[in-house]
Amino acid sequence: MKPTKLIRKMLKTVLDGCSKVGKTSLIMSLVSEEFPDEVPLRAEEITIPADVTPERVPTHIVDYSEAEQSDEQLYQEISKANVICIVYSVNNKKSIEKVTSHWIPLINDRTDKDSRVPLILVGNKSDLVEHSSMETILPIMNQYQDIETCVECSAKNLKNISELFYYAQKAVLHPTGPLYCPEQKELKPSCIKSLTRIFKVSDLDNDGILNDNELNFFQRTCFNTPLAPQALEDVKNVVRRNMADGVKDNGLSLKGFLFLHTLFIQRGRHETTWTVLRRFGYDDDLELTQEYLFPMIKMPPDCTTELNHNAYLFLQSVFDKHDKDRDCALSPDEVKDLFKVFPYMPWGPDVNHTVCTNEQGWITYQGYLSQWTLTTYLDVQRSLEYLGYLGYSIIYEQESQAAAITVTRNKRIDLQKKQTQRSVFRCNVLGGRGSGKSAFLQAFLGKNLQGQRRIREDHKSFYAISTTYVYGQEKYLLLHEVMPDFDFLSEADLACDVVCLVYDINNPGSFEYCAKVYKQYFIDSKTPCVVIAAKSDLHEVRQHHSLSPHEFCRKHKLHPPQPFTCSMAEAPNKDIYTRLTTMAMYPHSRLRCMCASNRCTYCLCQNLLKLELLRSIKAQLRRVLFNRFIRRISSSVLTGALSFLSCSGYANCKS
């Protein structure tokens, strides 16, 4: 993939300076490639096409004439400029003095302090003197950080004319200011932070060193060409000579990586550092661009978003390189290390009660992938942002991290075709307060009642996600606990693949809420509904509703209430969650049983009948039976016809 460059429609360069210093002559010499015989008071505005500039960006050059333009016109041009060239005459001390006494203060007053325009000092008429003005100019450059460079040139001899406008482009596209502090002779903190993230993303095995393979991958990613073995050694030798711990185990350390970029900038090659920064998504302010973090993705209505196979492979590699102790779980320190490339910690303590964890409460590999699946399903833009921080598009050489996302087809089409290719299914869990909804979610993650009681109130989650298996296929079931507000259920509360209505069998008023919600929102819905009889280990009491839960389910053709409990010691039974996933996958089917393992006689027969081989055998049997039936009918019809003819005497007449 080609290096990413800063995209600009137009780069505007304004030439300011005292009269008679040669601003107009510089522009005309650039255009005509010869010194003009007659110089007007002001040159017309010109545009240098992109194809004749080194940076491939069109440049608009504006001349200023004190004789022809007002101060207000000057101020307007300054406010629109991307770079300003302050021209002075090397043989005129007064024009040099005015650089600091007039022009720089005037420009600073007319530009925003947070986004100062880069300045280029241009010493014209170098053909008229034998000495250089640099001794006078260097103190000025040290005093004002906005000054990018100084160029001495001659409009008459065409000396450094094209170089002048090249430096002007370079000052805008590759500014030194955000990267380097000349007084301290070191990289600025924001630049160090950006390059550190780039180093960590490029460190594919997370050992703190860029080995030869990683350096070559980095070089190819940023500059579209690998480094020869000798060139790699030369780079490492330069670092070795200048920094003791810049090279470790024959690889480049973070300190060595930062030193190299410091060296590039000090030698005037800051475009190298900018090429790296922009390839990894940074803008002029060393912030990741919105285009990089949030690429466009079309999201039609009634569709969902999932991670594709390549995305899961990438996330697996990220997990593996941070799981230092190889225990298939991420400790708090490992999680912290993983998210060092983020500007903030994206996961809070509620994540540990949203996905599966080990006995120590650390997120397992399955839980890690589940959390990514949840984020992608609920907020795909946030998932794109996270993948951007991790460098997915760079490592997998994609246009953007949108390539990691699959947008599922409309759910209505799935219902029509009676099949789905989705792998994530949402179950909204509704019920009155205290009915056992939270326990139902946590039981899905394998936490018994004893483990649930240790969860802090501010660490609780309204989501739980994990994998289930339906007919041998791994699917994600996402449980969402809906707050019990019967008067207002939003579209998000109703939009799901399957509904759980939870009531407490020990509370006589608990089922009333489930019955009302069902009749109000789901009685005419195509969304499958399951009634959960929670706390089934307790004594069942009569519900205050006019119909018992069993009678209610029978009347509305629902499955009988499914008993569910969380014991104190044993791990909860997960059969019900497989049933829910099955119903979400096949909402058009009326399941005759609620077998979670799919091993009962009915399910085994159903699975057998769905086999492709048996389908073809059944089709052949149908054809054979149909042909026999036709022959039998034909034979009966023929026999009947002959009998009729014999009785009528027609056959005798015919003979």
XYZ file of C-alpha atoms in Angstrom:
655
model
C 0.000 0.000 0.000
C 1.305 3.467 -0.861
C 2.282 5.860 1.924
C -0.494 8.130 3.061
C 0.131 11.809 2.391
C -1.645 14.878 3.664
C -4.359 15.645 1.135
C -4.794 19.329 0.291
C -6.779 20.842 -2.528
C -4.579 23.937 -2.650
C -1.546 25.332 -0.866
C -1.523 29.127 -0.638
C 1.828 30.941 -0.416
C 1.919 34.691 0.252
C 5.048 36.802 -0.383
C 5.343 39.736 2.023
C 8.122 42.226 2.591
C 9.134 45.806 2.103
C 8.938 47.456 -1.282
C 11.869 47.091 -3.711
C 13.125 43.819 -2.151
C 12.236 41.785 -5.274
C 9.033 39.889 -4.375
C 7.500 40.364 -7.806
C 10.783 39.541 -9.572
C 10.984 36.214 -7.700
C 7.522 35.173 -8.911
C 8.145 36.255 -12.515
C 11.556 34.533 -12.618
C 9.921 31.329 -11.363
C 7.215 31.442 -14.039
C 9.263 32.516 -17.058
C 12.620 31.018 -15.926
C 14.334 34.298 -16.814
C 14.715 37.672 -15.151
C 12.066 40.115 -16.442
C 13.178 43.271 -18.278
C 10.252 45.210 -16.861
C 8.879 44.478 -13.390
C 5.292 45.558 -12.599
C 4.263 46.872 -9.177
C 2.551 43.578 -8.417
C 2.531 40.151 -10.086
C -0.760 38.481 -10.927
C -1.774 35.578 -8.739
C -0.514 32.328 -10.269
C -1.046 28.626 -9.635
C 1.709 26.043 -10.003
C 0.109 22.739 -11.107
C 0.433 19.704 -8.861
C 2.282 17.643 -11.470
C 5.283 19.989 -11.493
C 5.714 20.183 -7.714
C 7.673 17.618 -5.668
C 4.825 17.084 -3.198
C 2.160 16.781 -5.937
C 0.083 19.606 -4.446
C -1.047 22.650 -6.471
C 0.455 25.860 -5.105
C -1.252 29.243 -5.303
C 1.278 32.149 -5.105
C 0.098 35.602 -4.039
C 2.183 38.770 -4.342
C 1.789 41.791 -2.043
C 2.340 45.369 -3.178
C 2.283 48.194 -0.662
C 1.634 50.636 -3.508
C -1.407 48.847 -4.914
C -3.003 47.162 -1.874
C -4.492 48.388 1.386
C -3.650 47.108 4.841
C -7.044 45.382 4.984
C -6.270 43.447 1.802
C -2.925 42.431 3.280
C -4.624 41.185 6.459
C -7.098 39.109 4.430
C -4.292 37.452 2.457
C -2.383 36.662 5.661
C -5.460 35.052 7.231
C -5.907 32.768 4.177
C -2.248 31.820 3.782
C -0.831 28.347 4.461
C 2.742 29.671 4.435
C 4.202 33.192 4.313
C 7.520 34.105 2.729
C 9.010 37.266 4.249
C 11.328 38.660 1.591
C 14.218 40.957 2.437
C 17.169 42.235 0.431
C 20.548 40.932 1.560
C 22.142 44.309 0.687
C 19.553 46.346 2.602
C 19.937 46.276 6.412
C 16.698 48.216 6.882
C 14.674 45.466 5.138
C 16.331 42.885 7.414
C 15.494 44.907 10.541
C 11.866 45.210 9.436
C 11.550 41.402 9.486
C 11.459 41.500 13.305
C 10.248 45.051 13.917
C 7.281 44.977 11.530
C 6.495 41.822 9.563
C 6.644 39.029 12.168
C 4.625 41.003 14.790
C 2.065 41.983 12.122
C 1.637 38.360 10.982
C 1.401 37.044 14.561
C -1.297 39.590 15.381
C -3.361 38.407 12.423
C -3.079 34.638 13.000
C -4.332 32.306 15.713
C -1.773 31.509 18.400
C -2.703 27.820 18.403
C -2.266 27.449 14.636
C 0.504 29.816 13.596
C 1.364 29.986 9.909
C 4.896 28.743 9.107
C 7.310 31.466 7.966
C 10.120 31.293 5.392
C 12.752 34.040 5.406
C 13.884 34.828 1.849
C 17.083 36.794 1.290
C 16.875 38.088 -2.288
C 19.527 39.838 -4.449
C 22.362 37.561 -3.299
C 24.037 38.369 -6.652
C 24.738 41.939 -5.430
C 26.886 40.962 -2.420
C 29.759 38.632 -1.756
C 28.853 37.935 1.867
C 25.973 35.958 3.376
C 23.245 37.381 5.582
C 22.953 34.164 7.613
C 24.971 35.483 10.563
C 22.340 38.178 11.030
C 19.386 35.887 10.315
C 20.319 32.908 12.568
C 19.603 34.768 15.854
C 16.198 35.747 14.411
C 15.451 32.109 13.525
C 16.364 31.009 17.054
C 14.128 33.695 18.546
C 10.982 32.809 16.540
C 9.870 29.170 16.410
C 7.438 29.887 13.555
C 10.363 30.387 11.166
C 10.935 27.101 9.357
C 14.048 28.010 7.356
C 15.912 30.761 5.535
C 16.778 30.708 1.830
C 19.152 33.093 0.086
C 18.370 33.489 -3.602
C 18.662 35.730 -6.628
C 15.775 36.523 -8.952
C 18.285 37.835 -11.508
C 20.522 34.743 -11.579
C 17.614 32.330 -10.917
C 19.530 31.053 -7.903
C 17.438 28.911 -5.480
C 14.133 30.136 -6.945
C 12.530 26.696 -7.309
C 14.094 25.653 -3.993
C 12.362 28.587 -2.304
C 8.901 27.387 -3.258
C 9.828 23.782 -2.514
C 10.735 24.803 1.045
C 7.484 26.739 1.261
C 5.556 23.566 0.372
C 7.655 21.530 2.744
C 7.016 23.976 5.602
C 3.268 23.328 5.258
C 3.244 19.618 4.472
C 6.159 18.643 6.714
C 6.401 21.280 9.471
C 9.171 20.966 12.028
C 7.269 22.775 14.791
C 4.997 19.930 15.974
C 7.872 17.433 15.946
C 10.987 19.037 17.367
C 12.106 21.581 19.917
C 15.274 23.278 18.548
C 16.168 24.895 21.900
C 16.284 21.551 23.722
C 17.321 19.645 20.589
C 14.853 16.836 21.205
C 11.477 15.551 20.048
C 8.365 17.151 21.492
C 6.225 15.068 23.911
C 3.330 14.758 21.451
C 5.712 13.468 18.785
C 7.254 10.962 21.218
C 3.768 9.742 22.156
C 2.781 9.234 18.508
C 6.018 7.483 17.543
C 5.767 5.256 20.638
C 2.345 4.030 19.504
C 3.737 3.412 16.021
C 6.610 1.413 17.543
C 4.247 -0.747 19.620
C 1.949 -1.418 16.670
C 4.965 -2.409 14.532
C 6.378 -4.622 17.306
C 4.366 -7.640 16.175
C 5.647 -10.007 18.889
C 5.549 -7.372 21.674
C 9.100 -8.061 22.871
C 10.067 -4.371 22.952
C 12.415 -4.723 19.959
C 11.941 -4.275 16.219
C 13.764 -7.221 14.669
C 14.784 -7.342 11.007
C 11.448 -8.766 9.860
C 9.502 -6.114 11.778
C 11.764 -3.325 10.518
C 11.280 -4.512 6.954
C 7.519 -4.694 7.459
C 7.580 -1.151 8.847
C 9.706 0.102 5.948
C 7.484 -1.554 3.343
C 4.321 -0.245 5.018
C 5.508 3.368 5.161
C 7.704 3.663 2.068
C 6.487 0.823 -0.118
C 9.930 -0.753 -0.340
C 11.931 -3.081 1.967
C 15.440 -2.410 3.236
C 18.378 -4.438 1.921
C 20.221 -6.480 4.616
C 23.236 -4.144 4.455
C 21.011 -1.082 4.772
C 19.435 -2.602 7.894
C 22.860 -3.124 9.433
C 23.899 0.421 8.519
C 20.841 1.824 10.297
C 21.544 -0.221 13.432
C 25.244 0.757 13.365
C 24.328 4.452 13.281
C 22.170 3.935 16.380
C 24.862 1.851 18.124
C 27.459 4.606 17.658
C 25.222 7.267 19.181
C 23.136 5.438 21.807
C 24.252 2.634 24.113
C 20.853 0.914 24.523
C 19.430 1.845 21.118
C 20.032 -1.670 19.787
C 19.193 -4.806 21.812
C 19.455 -8.428 20.687
C 20.308 -7.126 17.203
C 16.993 -5.255 17.070
C 15.968 -1.624 17.381
C 14.676 -0.566 20.808
C 12.152 2.212 21.360
C 14.980 4.571 22.336
C 16.819 3.735 19.131
C 13.641 4.209 17.087
C 13.090 7.678 18.597
C 16.749 8.570 18.115
C 16.546 7.770 14.393
C 13.643 10.178 13.938
C 15.467 12.848 15.920
C 18.395 12.385 13.572
C 16.144 12.653 10.496
C 14.736 15.971 11.715
C 18.123 17.396 12.697
C 19.411 16.606 9.204
C 16.441 18.330 7.554
C 14.679 15.096 6.581
C 11.549 15.654 8.650
C 9.445 14.598 5.657
C 10.578 11.045 6.530
C 9.032 11.298 9.988
C 5.895 12.923 8.572
C 5.492 10.111 6.031
C 5.544 7.598 8.898
C 3.124 9.634 11.009
C 0.626 10.112 8.194
C 0.780 6.466 7.184
C -0.284 5.633 10.728
C -3.188 8.094 10.604
C -1.846 11.328 12.159
C -2.665 14.886 11.083
C -0.637 18.123 11.377
C -1.473 18.369 15.091
C -0.324 14.787 15.714
C -3.881 13.652 16.355
C -5.352 10.609 14.647
C -7.667 11.868 11.912
C -11.408 11.268 11.900
C -11.064 9.643 8.470
C -8.596 7.129 9.904
C -10.497 6.320 13.093
C -14.025 6.408 11.689
C -14.060 5.228 8.057
C -17.386 5.304 6.266
C -19.473 2.149 6.529
C -22.958 1.741 5.076
C -25.459 0.479 7.602
C -28.890 -0.294 6.090
C -31.859 -0.529 8.463
C -32.633 -3.834 10.198
C -29.070 -5.064 9.634
C -26.383 -5.833 12.198
C -22.591 -5.568 12.257
C -20.171 -8.396 12.998
C -16.431 -8.971 12.850
C -15.271 -11.078 9.918
C -12.755 -13.925 9.912
C -9.700 -11.705 9.288
C -10.700 -9.420 12.147
C -10.865 -12.356 14.557
C -7.460 -13.570 13.345
C -6.026 -10.102 13.977
C -7.573 -9.899 17.452
C -6.253 -13.361 18.214
C -2.730 -12.214 17.326
C -3.136 -9.137 19.557
C -4.270 -11.382 22.437
C -1.403 -13.830 21.924
C 1.299 -11.178 21.947
C 0.014 -9.696 25.222
C -0.745 -12.981 27.018
C 2.792 -13.177 28.351
C 2.220 -16.068 30.793
C 0.288 -18.110 28.202
C -2.601 -18.861 30.585
C -5.268 -17.984 27.958
C -6.397 -15.041 30.076
C -5.394 -11.375 30.364
C -4.294 -10.184 33.789
C -4.909 -6.524 34.722
C -1.293 -5.691 33.806
C -1.618 -7.472 30.455
C -4.845 -5.597 29.705
C -3.114 -2.328 30.586
C -0.222 -3.185 28.278
C -2.609 -4.069 25.446
C -4.315 -0.688 25.644
C -1.131 1.409 25.817
C -1.695 2.331 22.173
C -5.058 3.880 23.153
C -5.432 7.459 24.431
C -7.715 6.146 27.184
C -8.721 2.852 28.821
C -11.669 1.574 26.741
C -12.790 -1.207 29.103
C -14.169 -0.517 32.545
C -14.665 -2.912 35.491
C -18.114 -3.885 34.161
C -16.399 -5.849 31.344
C -15.410 -8.534 33.877
C -19.127 -9.153 34.474
C -20.101 -8.949 30.791
C -17.890 -11.735 29.448
C -16.366 -14.968 30.725
C -13.495 -14.749 33.218
C -11.292 -17.299 34.955
C -11.283 -18.068 38.687
C -9.110 -15.007 39.333
C -11.588 -12.741 37.567
C -9.310 -12.218 34.534
C -10.792 -12.020 31.052
C -10.362 -15.291 29.182
C -9.606 -15.628 25.485
C -13.253 -16.438 24.821
C -14.321 -13.462 26.930
C -11.882 -11.176 25.092
C -13.336 -12.088 21.690
C -16.853 -11.847 23.117
C -16.247 -8.274 24.267
C -15.038 -7.285 20.807
C -18.087 -8.981 19.307
C -20.362 -7.079 21.692
C -18.754 -3.709 20.882
C -19.050 -4.342 17.140
C -22.702 -5.341 17.452
C -23.774 -2.449 19.711
C -21.510 0.371 18.478
C -19.642 -0.361 15.261
C -18.077 3.117 15.166
C -16.457 2.486 18.539
C -15.166 -0.857 17.283
C -13.676 0.831 14.198
C -11.975 3.371 16.452
C -10.476 0.635 18.648
C -9.213 -1.311 15.626
C -7.685 1.928 14.355
C -5.694 2.394 17.553
C -4.415 -1.181 17.238
C -3.382 -0.557 13.614
C -5.577 -3.181 11.933
C -5.582 -1.509 8.495
C -1.796 -1.098 8.610
C -0.887 -4.603 9.730
C -3.397 -6.250 7.390
C -2.631 -3.739 4.596
C -6.253 -2.682 4.108
C -7.653 0.674 2.982
C -9.296 1.062 6.402
C -10.510 -1.006 9.334
C -13.949 -1.036 7.719
C -12.593 -4.117 5.927
C -12.879 -5.933 9.276
C -16.658 -5.496 9.455
C -19.427 -7.601 7.937
C -22.838 -5.971 7.597
C -25.443 -8.719 7.767
C -28.361 -8.809 5.376
C -31.784 -7.513 6.310
C -33.501 -9.685 8.907
C -36.676 -9.712 6.798
C -34.772 -11.541 4.031
C -33.552 -14.109 6.571
C -37.152 -14.760 7.578
C -38.238 -15.102 3.966
C -35.443 -17.520 3.116
C -35.804 -19.306 6.469
C -32.046 -19.254 7.018
C -29.440 -16.846 8.317
C -25.696 -16.333 8.003
C -25.439 -14.242 11.134
C -23.331 -15.391 14.067
C -24.538 -12.949 16.771
C -28.060 -13.129 18.180
C -29.613 -10.768 20.683
C -31.924 -11.829 23.490
C -33.665 -9.106 25.470
C -34.424 -10.176 29.034
C -37.512 -8.540 30.566
C -39.087 -8.970 33.952
C -40.139 -7.120 37.103
C -37.692 -5.955 39.736
C -36.213 -8.792 41.750
C -37.408 -11.419 39.277
C -33.861 -12.758 38.706
C -32.845 -11.108 35.428
C -29.335 -10.178 36.590
C -28.764 -13.692 37.926
C -29.936 -15.090 34.592
C -27.297 -12.990 32.775
C -24.460 -13.880 35.151
C -25.341 -17.581 35.077
C -24.684 -17.480 31.327
C -21.089 -16.520 32.190
C -20.800 -19.501 34.553
C -21.190 -17.563 37.816
C -23.254 -19.167 40.545
C -25.161 -17.226 43.182
C -22.190 -17.089 45.496
C -20.012 -15.512 42.809
C -22.741 -13.065 41.832
C -23.052 -11.718 45.355
C -19.434 -10.533 45.240
C -20.121 -8.156 42.324
C -20.046 -4.500 43.343
C -23.097 -2.436 42.472
C -21.106 0.031 40.348
C -19.441 -2.853 38.455
C -22.671 -4.523 37.333
C -23.439 -4.865 33.630
C -26.711 -4.932 31.724
C -25.126 -7.173 29.067
C -23.735 -10.695 29.006
C -22.282 -12.353 25.919
C -20.718 -15.746 25.295
C -20.721 -18.573 22.763
C -23.218 -21.384 22.350
C -23.383 -24.277 19.898
C -26.401 -24.904 17.689
C -26.245 -28.024 15.502
C -22.453 -27.950 15.796
C -22.117 -24.284 14.815
C -20.545 -21.779 17.208
C -22.739 -18.711 17.692
C -22.699 -15.712 20.025
C -25.707 -15.096 22.259
C -25.992 -11.545 23.570
C -28.240 -11.110 26.616
C -29.508 -7.618 27.398
C -31.267 -6.901 30.670
C -34.056 -4.390 30.021
C -34.973 -2.168 32.935
C -38.561 -2.829 34.112
C -40.380 0.290 32.948
C -43.617 -0.967 31.448
C -44.888 2.504 30.536
C -41.978 3.066 28.169
C -40.113 0.421 26.179
C -37.906 1.925 23.479
C -37.227 0.465 20.043
C -33.903 -0.853 21.385
C -35.783 -2.708 24.132
C -37.966 -4.387 21.520
C -35.408 -4.953 18.736
C -33.978 -8.424 19.237
C -34.004 -11.994 17.925
C -35.600 -13.668 20.923
C -37.292 -12.459 24.126
C -36.984 -13.831 27.670
C -39.825 -13.024 30.072
C -38.521 -13.753 33.574
C -40.698 -14.101 36.679
C -39.990 -15.205 40.254
C -42.023 -18.322 41.139
C -41.798 -17.374 44.836
C -43.284 -13.886 44.290
C -47.073 -13.923 43.611
C -46.996 -10.562 41.818
C -44.012 -11.293 39.548
C -45.738 -12.923 36.540
C -48.188 -10.032 36.100
C -45.443 -7.856 34.565
C -44.469 -10.582 32.039
C -48.091 -11.089 30.964
C -48.653 -7.358 30.432
C -45.442 -6.907 28.454
C -46.202 -9.887 26.231
C -49.778 -8.768 25.442
C -48.702 -5.152 24.909
C -45.632 -5.656 22.706
C -45.097 -9.246 21.561
C -48.443 -10.970 21.072
C -48.499 -10.071 17.353
C -44.735 -10.032 16.929
C -42.750 -12.599 14.938
C -40.057 -12.515 17.635
C -39.928 -15.824 19.557
C -40.711 -15.529 23.280
C -39.736 -17.800 26.169
C -41.071 -17.576 29.721
C -38.456 -18.276 32.405
C -39.625 -19.498 35.819
C -36.697 -18.178 37.878
C -35.686 -19.312 41.386
C -37.195 -22.720 40.695
C -35.422 -24.153 43.746
C -37.817 -22.153 45.955
C -41.417 -22.915 46.807
C -43.767 -22.034 43.935
C -46.698 -19.817 44.888
C -49.883 -18.994 43.030
C -49.503 -15.930 40.796
C -52.028 -13.102 41.053
C -52.627 -13.088 37.312
C -55.982 -14.418 36.102
C -54.199 -17.281 34.347
C -51.417 -19.372 35.770
C -48.097 -19.153 33.854
C -48.724 -22.617 32.330
C -52.261 -21.679 31.276
C -51.034 -18.374 29.863
C -48.361 -20.102 27.774
C -50.836 -22.727 26.563
C -53.352 -20.046 25.560
C -50.784 -18.046 23.580
C -49.072 -21.139 22.098
C -45.793 -20.536 23.937
C -43.496 -23.160 25.366
C -44.291 -24.013 28.998
C -42.381 -21.872 31.539
C -38.768 -23.041 31.692
C -37.517 -23.650 35.234
C -34.240 -21.896 36.072
C -32.175 -21.485 39.225
C -28.711 -20.409 40.372
C -27.441 -22.556 43.220
C -24.866 -21.426 45.731
C -22.143 -23.920 44.866
C -22.684 -25.549 41.487
C -22.092 -23.943 38.117
C -25.415 -22.980 36.476
C -26.897 -25.197 33.787
C -26.564 -23.584 30.349
C -29.097 -25.626 28.398
C -31.615 -22.797 28.286
C -29.130 -20.485 26.517
C -28.638 -22.968 23.684
C -32.429 -23.190 23.324
C -32.642 -19.405 23.105
C -29.949 -19.278 20.419
C -31.707 -22.016 18.453
C -34.995 -20.118 18.579
C -33.212 -16.921 17.489
C -31.635 -18.720 14.534
C -34.859 -20.415 13.459
C -37.697 -18.066 14.424
C -39.870 -19.497 11.641
C -39.776 -23.004 13.138
C -42.095 -24.216 15.877
C -39.702 -26.322 17.950
C -41.481 -29.350 19.360
C -39.045 -29.666 22.205
C -36.707 -27.402 24.179
C -33.765 -29.789 24.122
C -30.537 -27.848 24.650
C -28.149 -30.601 23.676
C -30.086 -31.490 20.511
C -29.721 -35.158 21.493
C -33.300 -36.152 22.227
C -35.084 -38.535 19.850
C -36.911 -35.699 18.121
C -33.793 -33.568 17.558
C -31.732 -36.536 16.382
C -34.421 -37.397 13.858
C -34.684 -33.798 12.738
C -30.919 -33.505 12.285
C -30.876 -36.789 10.371
C -33.650 -35.649 8.075
C -31.784 -32.416 7.328
C -28.783 -34.217 5.892
C -28.260 -33.551 2.184
C -27.794 -37.261 1.387
C -31.086 -38.155 2.976
C -32.756 -35.286 1.187
C -31.727 -36.743 -2.177
C -32.803 -40.264 -1.105
C -36.173 -38.902 -0.001
C -36.579 -37.176 -3.373
C -35.807 -40.396 -5.247
C -38.249 -42.347 -3.089
C -40.915 -39.777 -3.802
C -40.321 -40.135 -7.565
C -40.482 -43.946 -7.402
C -43.684 -43.900 -5.364
C -45.182 -41.277 -7.636
C -44.372 -43.306 -10.773
C -45.890 -46.463 -9.231
C -48.974 -44.524 -8.295
C -49.349 -43.190 -11.851
C -48.909 -46.657 -13.383
C -51.458 -48.132 -10.986
C -53.968 -45.399 -11.802
C -53.328 -45.803 -15.524
C -53.821 -49.557 -15.310
C -57.089 -49.157 -13.412
C -58.378 -46.614 -15.889
C -57.499 -48.852 -18.865
C -59.180 -51.924 -17.314
C -62.295 -49.921 -16.556
C -62.458 -48.585 -20.109
C -62.195 -52.055 -21.657
C -64.945 -53.364 -19.399
C -67.164 -50.518 -20.432
C -66.572 -51.121 -24.126
C -67.239 -54.849 -23.748
C -70.527 -54.248 -21.992
C -71.703 -51.725 -24.563
C -71.135 -54.044 -27.472
C -68.940 -51.446 -29.146
C -66.081 -53.915 -29.450
C -68.245 -56.447 -31.342
C -69.541 -53.782 -33.689
C -66.007 -52.584 -34.361
C -64.774 -56.116 -35.141
